[in-house]
Every structure is written in structure tokens, then in C-alpha cells.
PDB file of C-alpha atoms in Angstrom:
ATOM      1  CA  MET A   1      32.032-134.574 120.321  1.00 41.00           C
ATOM      2  CA  ASP A   2      31.744-137.468 117.869  1.00 45.00           C
ATOM      3  CA  ARG A   3      34.937-139.443 117.443  1.00 44.00           C
ATOM      4  CA  ILE A   4      36.687-138.677 114.155  1.00 45.00           C
ATOM      5  CA  ALA A   5      37.733-141.725 112.154  1.00 44.00           C
ATOM      6  CA  ALA A   6      41.428-141.032 111.683  1.00 49.00           C
ATOM      7  CA  PRO A   7      43.701-142.713 109.154  1.00 54.00           C
ATOM      8  CA  SER A   8      47.115-144.005 110.204  1.00 89.00           C
ATOM      9  CA  VAL A   9      48.466-140.567 111.076  1.00 96.00           C
ATOM     10  CA  ALA A  10      51.011-139.234 113.561  1.00 97.00           C
ATOM     11  CA  PHE A  11      51.692-135.648 114.633  1.00 98.00           C
ATOM     12  CA  ILE A  12      55.170-134.351 115.525  1.00 98.00           C
ATOM     13  CA  PHE A  13      55.342-130.893 117.091  1.00 98.00           C
ATOM     14  CA  ASP A  14      58.174-128.437 117.460  1.00 98.00           C
ATOM     15  CA  CYS A  15      58.097-126.768 120.888  1.00 97.00           C
ATOM     16  CA  ASP A  16      59.232-123.133 120.868  1.00 95.00           C
ATOM     17  CA  GLY A  17      56.873-120.874 118.944  1.00 94.00           C
ATOM     18  CA  THR A  18      54.789-123.864 117.856  1.00 97.00           C
ATOM     19  CA  LEU A  19      53.392-125.263 121.108  1.00 98.00           C
ATOM     20  CA  VAL A  20      54.264-122.463 123.519  1.00 97.00           C
ATOM     21  CA  ASN A  21      55.039-118.765 123.408  1.00 93.00           C
ATOM     22  CA  SER A  22      58.558-119.090 124.763  1.00 92.00           C
ATOM     23  CA  THR A  23      60.240-116.391 122.675  1.00 83.00           C
ATOM     24  CA  PRO A  24      60.097-113.823 125.520  1.00 87.00           C
ATOM     25  CA  VAL A  25      61.985-116.266 127.767  1.00 90.00           C
ATOM     26  CA  TRP A  26      64.800-116.552 125.243  1.00 79.00           C
ATOM     27  CA  ALA A  27      64.701-112.818 124.529  1.00 79.00           C
ATOM     28  CA  TYR A  28      65.590-112.322 128.186  1.00 87.00           C
ATOM     29  CA  ALA A  29      67.714-115.361 129.066  1.00 89.00           C
ATOM     30  CA  GLN A  30      70.357-115.385 126.346  1.00 88.00           C
ATOM     31  CA  PRO A  31      71.199-111.658 126.454  1.00 90.00           C
ATOM     32  CA  GLU A  32      71.171-111.866 130.260  1.00 90.00           C
ATOM     33  CA  LEU A  33      73.710-114.693 130.213  1.00 93.00           C
ATOM     34  CA  LEU A  34      76.014-112.828 127.877  1.00 93.00           C
ATOM     35  CA  HIS A  35      75.573-109.575 129.785  1.00 93.00           C
ATOM     36  CA  ARG A  36      76.762-111.326 132.926  1.00 94.00           C
ATOM     37  CA  HIS A  37      79.953-112.119 131.033  1.00 96.00           C
ATOM     38  CA  GLY A  38      80.417-108.591 129.707  1.00 95.00           C
ATOM     39  CA  VAL A  39      78.982-109.143 126.205  1.00 93.00           C
ATOM     40  CA  ASP A  40      76.031-106.948 125.205  1.00 89.00           C
ATOM     41  CA  VAL A  41      74.055-108.036 122.144  1.00 84.00           C
ATOM     42  CA  THR A  42      70.625-107.609 120.586  1.00 77.00           C
ATOM     43  CA  VAL A  43      68.018-110.346 120.070  1.00 68.00           C
ATOM     44  CA  ASP A  44      68.754-110.281 116.328  1.00 75.00           C
ATOM     45  CA  ASP A  45      72.354-111.303 117.013  1.00 80.00           C
ATOM     46  CA  PHE A  46      71.060-114.750 117.994  1.00 79.00           C
ATOM     47  CA  ALA A  47      69.663-115.599 114.544  1.00 78.00           C
ATOM     48  CA  GLN A  48      72.952-117.320 113.634  1.00 83.00           C
ATOM     49  CA  PHE A  49      72.381-119.831 116.443  1.00 86.00           C
ATOM     50  CA  GLU A  50      68.700-120.606 115.687  1.00 78.00           C
ATOM     51  CA  HIS A  51      69.345-124.076 114.226  1.00 78.00           C
ATOM     52  CA  LEU A  52      71.688-125.268 117.000  1.00 85.00           C
ATOM     53  CA  SER A  53      70.928-127.314 120.087  1.00 80.00           C
ATOM     54  CA  LEU A  54      71.282-125.331 123.308  1.00 81.00           C
ATOM     55  CA  GLU A  55      74.489-127.145 124.208  1.00 88.00           C
ATOM     56  CA  ASP A  56      76.042-126.314 120.827  1.00 92.00           C
ATOM     57  CA  GLU A  57      74.812-122.731 121.099  1.00 92.00           C
ATOM     58  CA  CYS A  58      76.554-122.261 124.442  1.00 95.00           C
ATOM     59  CA  GLN A  59      79.733-123.740 122.978  1.00 95.00           C
ATOM     60  CA  ALA A  60      79.425-121.214 120.136  1.00 94.00           C
ATOM     61  CA  TYR A  61      79.214-118.372 122.682  1.00 95.00           C
ATOM     62  CA  HIS A  62      82.472-119.598 124.192  1.00 96.00           C
ATOM     63  CA  ASP A  63      84.126-119.999 120.789  1.00 95.00           C
ATOM     64  CA  ILE A  64      83.002-116.628 119.425  1.00 93.00           C
ATOM     65  CA  TRP A  65      83.276-114.389 122.489  1.00 95.00           C
ATOM     66  CA  GLY A  66      85.731-116.339 124.638  1.00 95.00           C
ATOM     67  CA  ILE A  67      83.444-116.315 127.672  1.00 95.00           C
ATOM     68  CA  GLY A  68      83.182-119.015 130.332  1.00 94.00           C
ATOM     69  CA  THR A  69      85.528-121.897 130.916  1.00 94.00           C
ATOM     70  CA  ASN A  70      83.724-123.910 128.239  1.00 96.00           C
ATOM     71  CA  GLY A  71      80.318-124.419 126.664  1.00 95.00           C
ATOM     72  CA  GLU A  72      79.256-126.804 129.439  1.00 95.00           C
ATOM     73  CA  GLU A  73      79.676-124.161 132.104  1.00 96.00           C
ATOM     74  CA  LEU A  74      77.670-121.646 130.079  1.00 96.00           C
ATOM     75  CA  TYR A  75      74.987-124.250 129.432  1.00 93.00           C
ATOM     76  CA  ARG A  76      74.500-124.886 133.153  1.00 94.00           C
ATOM     77  CA  GLU A  77      74.296-121.167 133.845  1.00 95.00           C
ATOM     78  CA  LEU A  78      71.803-120.544 131.053  1.00 93.00           C
ATOM     79  CA  SER A  79      69.695-123.553 132.111  1.00 90.00           C
ATOM     80  CA  ASP A  80      69.248-122.033 135.559  1.00 90.00           C
ATOM     81  CA  ILE A  81      67.890-118.851 133.968  1.00 92.00           C
ATOM     82  CA  LEU A  82      65.636-120.727 131.576  1.00 92.00           C
ATOM     83  CA  ILE A  83      64.080-123.416 133.742  1.00 90.00           C
ATOM     84  CA  ASP A  84      62.033-120.990 135.785  1.00 86.00           C
ATOM     85  CA  GLY A  85      60.897-119.065 132.711  1.00 92.00           C
ATOM     86  CA  TYR A  86      59.818-122.212 130.878  1.00 95.00           C
ATOM     87  CA  SER A  87      57.544-123.310 133.704  1.00 94.00           C
ATOM     88  CA  LYS A  88      55.442-120.185 133.080  1.00 93.00           C
ATOM     89  CA  VAL A  89      55.171-120.018 129.283  1.00 95.00           C
ATOM     90  CA  PRO A  90      51.598-120.040 127.890  1.00 95.00           C
ATOM     91  CA  PRO A  91      50.420-122.379 125.109  1.00 97.00           C
ATOM     92  CA  ARG A  92      49.691-120.986 121.664  1.00 97.00           C
ATOM     93  CA  GLU A  93      46.143-119.656 121.427  1.00 96.00           C
ATOM     94  CA  GLY A  94      43.679-122.321 120.318  1.00 97.00           C
ATOM     95  CA  LEU A  95      46.237-125.115 120.648  1.00 98.00           C
ATOM     96  CA  ILE A  96      44.599-127.097 123.437  1.00 97.00           C
ATOM     97  CA  ALA A  97      41.299-127.295 121.579  1.00 97.00           C
ATOM     98  CA  PHE A  98      43.133-128.708 118.550  1.00 98.00           C
ATOM     99  CA  LEU A  99      45.082-131.204 120.657  1.00 98.00           C
ATOM    100  CA  LYS A 100      41.868-132.380 122.285  1.00 97.00           C
ATOM    101  CA  GLN A 101      40.466-133.101 118.815  1.00 96.00           C
ATOM    102  CA  ALA A 102      43.583-135.074 117.891  1.00 96.00           C
ATOM    103  CA  LYS A 103      43.616-137.039 121.143  1.00 96.00           C
ATOM    104  CA  GLU A 104      39.911-137.823 120.744  1.00 94.00           C
ATOM    105  CA  ALA A 105      40.744-139.202 117.290  1.00 94.00           C
ATOM    106  CA  GLY A 106      43.468-141.428 118.730  1.00 94.00           C
ATOM    107  CA  ILE A 107      46.316-139.698 116.901  1.00 96.00           C
ATOM    108  CA  PRO A 108      49.745-140.254 118.524  1.00 97.00           C
ATOM    109  CA  MET A 109      51.618-137.017 119.223  1.00 98.00           C
ATOM    110  CA  CYS A 110      55.139-136.148 120.358  1.00 98.00           C
ATOM    111  CA  VAL A 111      57.653-133.313 120.413  1.00 98.00           C
ATOM    112  CA  ALA A 112      60.780-132.889 118.243  1.00 98.00           C
ATOM    113  CA  THR A 113      62.873-129.968 119.407  1.00 97.00           C
ATOM    114  CA  SER A 114      66.272-128.316 119.612  1.00 92.00           C
ATOM    115  CA  THR A 115      65.515-127.302 123.201  1.00 90.00           C
ATOM    116  CA  PRO A 116      66.775-129.501 126.059  1.00 87.00           C
ATOM    117  CA  ALA A 117      64.202-132.011 127.260  1.00 94.00           C
ATOM    118  CA  GLU A 118      64.158-130.712 130.838  1.00 91.00           C
ATOM    119  CA  LEU A 119      63.041-127.271 129.650  1.00 92.00           C
ATOM    120  CA  VAL A 120      60.399-128.705 127.331  1.00 96.00           C
ATOM    121  CA  THR A 121      59.121-130.966 130.123  1.00 96.00           C
ATOM    122  CA  SER A 122      58.752-127.906 132.354  1.00 94.00           C
ATOM    123  CA  ALA A 123      56.930-125.994 129.617  1.00 96.00           C
ATOM    124  CA  LEU A 124      54.539-128.849 128.771  1.00 97.00           C
ATOM    125  CA  ALA A 125      53.605-129.350 132.415  1.00 96.00           C
ATOM    126  CA  GLY A 126      53.152-125.644 133.085  1.00 95.00           C
ATOM    127  CA  ALA A 127      51.023-125.098 129.978  1.00 96.00           C
ATOM    128  CA  GLY A 128      48.887-128.215 130.498  1.00 97.00           C
ATOM    129  CA  LEU A 129      50.196-129.960 127.380  1.00 98.00           C
ATOM    130  CA  ASP A 130      51.943-132.934 128.943  1.00 97.00           C
ATOM    131  CA  THR A 131      48.841-135.132 128.762  1.00 97.00           C
ATOM    132  CA  TYR A 132      48.857-134.872 124.965  1.00 98.00           C
ATOM    133  CA  MET A 133      52.521-135.533 124.129  1.00 98.00           C
ATOM    134  CA  GLU A 134      53.846-139.079 124.440  1.00 98.00           C
ATOM    135  CA  PHE A 135      57.526-138.129 124.639  1.00 98.00           C
ATOM    136  CA  ILE A 136      60.146-135.552 123.697  1.00 98.00           C
ATOM    137  CA  THR A 137      62.882-136.135 121.110  1.00 98.00           C
ATOM    138  CA  THR A 138      65.760-133.647 120.863  1.00 97.00           C
ATOM    139  CA  THR A 139      68.323-132.764 118.237  1.00 95.00           C
ATOM    140  CA  GLY A 140      70.924-133.650 120.848  1.00 91.00           C
ATOM    141  CA  GLU A 141      69.674-137.244 120.762  1.00 96.00           C
ATOM    142  CA  ALA A 142      69.364-137.241 116.976  1.00 97.00           C
ATOM    143  CA  GLY A 143      72.935-136.001 116.530  1.00 94.00           C
ATOM    144  CA  ARG A 144      72.262-133.192 114.046  1.00 94.00           C
ATOM    145  CA  SER A 145      70.448-129.867 113.964  1.00 92.00           C
ATOM    146  CA  LYS A 146      67.037-129.213 112.437  1.00 96.00           C
ATOM    147  CA  GLN A 147      68.752-128.212 109.231  1.00 95.00           C
ATOM    148  CA  PHE A 148      68.627-131.989 108.759  1.00 97.00           C
ATOM    149  CA  PRO A 149      65.515-134.178 109.205  1.00 98.00           C
ATOM    150  CA  ASP A 150      67.105-136.569 111.721  1.00 98.00           C
ATOM    151  CA  VAL A 151      65.146-135.417 114.775  1.00 98.00           C
ATOM    152  CA  TYR A 152      61.798-135.771 112.989  1.00 98.00           C
ATOM    153  CA  GLU A 153      62.758-139.187 111.643  1.00 98.00           C
ATOM    154  CA  LEU A 154      63.874-140.339 115.098  1.00 98.00           C
ATOM    155  CA  ALA A 155      60.607-139.108 116.627  1.00 98.00           C
ATOM    156  CA  LEU A 156      58.603-140.976 113.989  1.00 98.00           C
ATOM    157  CA  ARG A 157      60.567-144.208 114.535  1.00 98.00           C
ATOM    158  CA  ARG A 158      59.891-143.980 118.256  1.00 98.00           C
ATOM    159  CA  LEU A 159      56.173-143.474 117.676  1.00 97.00           C
ATOM    160  CA  GLU A 160      56.066-146.440 115.305  1.00 95.00           C
ATOM    161  CA  GLU A 161      57.958-148.652 117.748  1.00 95.00           C
ATOM    162  CA  ARG A 162      55.681-147.612 120.582  1.00 95.00           C
ATOM    163  CA  HIS A 163      52.484-148.251 118.617  1.00 94.00           C
ATOM    164  CA  GLY A 164      53.749-151.262 116.686  1.00 92.00           C
ATOM    165  CA  CYS A 165      52.780-149.928 113.272  1.00 91.00           C
ATOM    166  CA  LYS A 166      53.900-147.866 110.320  1.00 93.00           C
ATOM    167  CA  PHE A 167      52.028-144.600 109.871  1.00 95.00           C
ATOM    168  CA  GLU A 168      50.712-143.839 106.414  1.00 91.00           C
ATOM    169  CA  ARG A 169      51.370-140.136 106.942  1.00 95.00           C
ATOM    170  CA  ALA A 170      53.279-138.112 109.509  1.00 97.00           C
ATOM    171  CA  TRP A 171      52.746-134.392 109.958  1.00 98.00           C
ATOM    172  CA  VAL A 172      55.353-131.997 111.328  1.00 98.00           C
ATOM    173  CA  PHE A 173      54.054-128.834 113.029  1.00 98.00           C
ATOM    174  CA  GLU A 174      56.814-126.243 112.891  1.00 98.00           C
ATOM    175  CA  ASP A 175      57.376-122.475 112.893  1.00 97.00           C
ATOM    176  CA  ALA A 176      61.038-122.503 111.770  1.00 96.00           C
ATOM    177  CA  VAL A 177      61.674-122.367 108.032  1.00 97.00           C
ATOM    178  CA  PHE A 178      64.792-124.547 108.221  1.00 97.00           C
ATOM    179  CA  GLY A 179      62.793-127.236 110.041  1.00 97.00           C
ATOM    180  CA  LEU A 180      59.976-127.056 107.510  1.00 98.00           C
ATOM    181  CA  LYS A 181      62.461-127.398 104.665  1.00 98.00           C
ATOM    182  CA  SER A 182      64.390-130.334 106.121  1.00 98.00           C
ATOM    183  CA  SER A 183      61.299-132.273 107.184  1.00 98.00           C
ATOM    184  CA  GLY A 184      59.815-131.695 103.744  1.00 98.00           C
ATOM    185  CA  THR A 185      62.845-133.228 102.040  1.00 98.00           C
ATOM    186  CA  ALA A 186      62.304-136.364 104.164  1.00 98.00           C
ATOM    187  CA  GLY A 187      58.700-136.754 103.021  1.00 97.00           C
ATOM    188  CA  PHE A 188      56.847-135.345 106.015  1.00 98.00           C
ATOM    189  CA  LYS A 189      53.716-133.291 105.461  1.00 98.00           C
ATOM    190  CA  ARG A 190      53.975-129.950 107.209  1.00 98.00           C
ATOM    191  CA  VAL A 191      51.772-127.506 109.061  1.00 98.00           C
ATOM    192  CA  GLY A 192      53.652-124.206 109.103  1.00 98.00           C
ATOM    193  CA  ILE A 193      52.612-121.932 111.943  1.00 98.00           C
ATOM    194  CA  TYR A 194      53.699-118.311 112.009  1.00 97.00           C
ATOM    195  CA  ASP A 195      55.127-117.056 115.282  1.00 94.00           C
ATOM    196  CA  PRO A 196      54.700-113.254 115.377  1.00 92.00           C
ATOM    197  CA  HIS A 197      57.208-113.089 118.226  1.00 87.00           C
ATOM    198  CA  GLY A 198      59.862-115.081 116.358  1.00 86.00           C
ATOM    199  CA  ARG A 199      62.443-114.258 113.714  1.00 85.00           C
ATOM    200  CA  MET A 200      60.921-116.104 110.753  1.00 93.00           C
ATOM    201  CA  GLU A 201      59.314-114.286 107.833  1.00 95.00           C
ATOM    202  CA  ARG A 202      55.626-115.081 107.451  1.00 97.00           C
ATOM    203  CA  ASP A 203      55.871-115.521 103.679  1.00 97.00           C
ATOM    204  CA  GLU A 204      58.768-117.962 104.030  1.00 98.00           C
ATOM    205  CA  VAL A 205      56.840-120.087 106.497  1.00 98.00           C
ATOM    206  CA  ARG A 206      53.813-120.074 104.185  1.00 98.00           C
ATOM    207  CA  ASP A 207      55.937-121.059 101.173  1.00 98.00           C
ATOM    208  CA  ASN A 208      57.442-124.120 102.871  1.00 98.00           C
ATOM    209  CA  CYS A 209      54.453-126.113 104.104  1.00 98.00           C
ATOM    210  CA  GLU A 210      51.359-127.929 102.924  1.00 98.00           C
ATOM    211  CA  ILE A 211      49.051-126.137 105.383  1.00 98.00           C
ATOM    212  CA  PHE A 212      49.804-122.643 106.683  1.00 98.00           C
ATOM    213  CA  ILE A 213      48.222-121.089 109.768  1.00 98.00           C
ATOM    214  CA  ASP A 214      48.707-117.906 111.747  1.00 97.00           C
ATOM    215  CA  GLY A 215      47.327-119.674 114.809  1.00 96.00           C
ATOM    216  CA  TYR A 216      45.511-122.828 115.827  1.00 97.00           C
ATOM    217  CA  GLU A 217      42.206-120.988 115.652  1.00 96.00           C
ATOM    218  CA  ASP A 218      42.698-121.323 111.874  1.00 93.00           C
ATOM    219  CA  LEU A 219      43.080-125.096 112.040  1.00 96.00           C
ATOM    220  CA  ASP A 220      40.583-127.930 112.363  1.00 93.00           C
ATOM    221  CA  LEU A 221      41.603-131.572 112.606  1.00 96.00           C
ATOM    222  CA  ALA A 222      39.324-132.500 109.722  1.00 94.00           C
ATOM    223  CA  ARG A 223      41.278-130.133 107.473  1.00 94.00           C
ATOM    224  CA  VAL A 224      44.534-131.954 108.210  1.00 96.00           C
ATOM    225  CA  LEU A 225      43.046-135.430 107.803  1.00 93.00           C
ATOM    226  CA  ALA A 226      41.330-134.482 104.550  1.00 93.00           C
ATOM    227  CA  PHE A 227      44.525-133.144 102.978  1.00 92.00           C
ATOM    228  CA  GLU A 228      45.452-134.847  99.717  1.00 83.00           C
ATOM    229  CA  GLY A 229      48.771-134.440  98.003  1.00 73.00           C
TER     230      GLY A 229
END
């Protein structure tokens, strides 16, 4: 393939639902954790925790249902359930072909996520995505949830420090509406990807991004680079 002449562009990817199909892991792991502590819930009951880091989510379980000694204990227990599941999650359909295009064009790429880095590392390695992502930045490191743009801004600063330049444009790839909204307020351009296994409404994702896709089969690198606005 001919090398694409890329402008000064960086790509920042969410993990769950954007890079990998991890929803089934969470659909099992979180209810399983709570069930072990005598609390039976549905997947929909977890929508209130969507924007939180995993550590904060486990603390919320303790605060709301009074289970476990503390959030830390629940976090360790949930991590044990999750780590194995994350090593087996598949990448989104068509993703690797798109990432190959971006890597060929010399575009720096990283992950910005609410999920703990050890789980994301396991997922990237298992899905064959680790060769494309330079590093992982988490909301735990950034200090605030994805309802704020901090994690995307921190990821961008790290990319700029690593490459010794300022990027003219940074794109956030995200399936969560709250992440699309917050990154948009900070000036990022956004590719909104619909996750049919997730809890986001398709129309809301489409209404909060510059480029909307149902899957990476719908996306070509040239389309992103040619975007004006």
C-alpha cells in the first residue's frame, strides 16, 4: 500500500466497546461479583457507574450495598474475575485493517480509558492490538472521570512529549456519549462508534461526533484525514 501523507495528527482510542468487544466480560463479571456477596442485579443496574473508574465503581458497590470490607477488597476480587476474560476479548470487526493504515501513515496512537491498565494491557495483547498503541492512559491517572476531558488531554500531552511536537489535530475514538461530549468541549475531533452490545443509544452517539460509524468497516483513514471543520 502507498504511504499516506498524514498531517500532524494523533489518534486517542477508548478501549471497551471501541477497540475490543469486552461488554460480555463485564456483563458476567460485575453481576458475578455482586452475586457472590448476596446482591442480585441486572446489567442495566450498572448504567449509573458507567463513567467511573473501576476502583471508584467498586467503592460505590460498598457504599450503596454495604458489601465487602471496602472498595479495595472488592476491586481485587473483581480484577481476578476480569483479567482472564480480558485476555480473550476480540477486536472490533475491521479495526486492525484501519490501525494498519494509521500505522503505515505514521500516526501516533494511544488508549484513554476508565478501565485499569492491567486489564487493557491483557486485552491489547490478546487481540493483537498492542503493536499499534504506544501507551495506556487511565482516568485513575488523570484524576477525574470521562465526564471531564482530563484523560484525553493527559493522553495528548504524553503523545506530544514523546514525539516532541504539537499535533495540529487530535481525534478521539469513543463509543460512550459522555466521553464524546467531554472531549468535544476540549476541542478534540471525534469518531463516534456505536457498540451494539453496549448501553449507549445509537442516535446519541451519532449526534455527538464529527464522524459516526457503526463499525470500522465504514471507516477509511483518508476520510478522517480529509475532514474539514
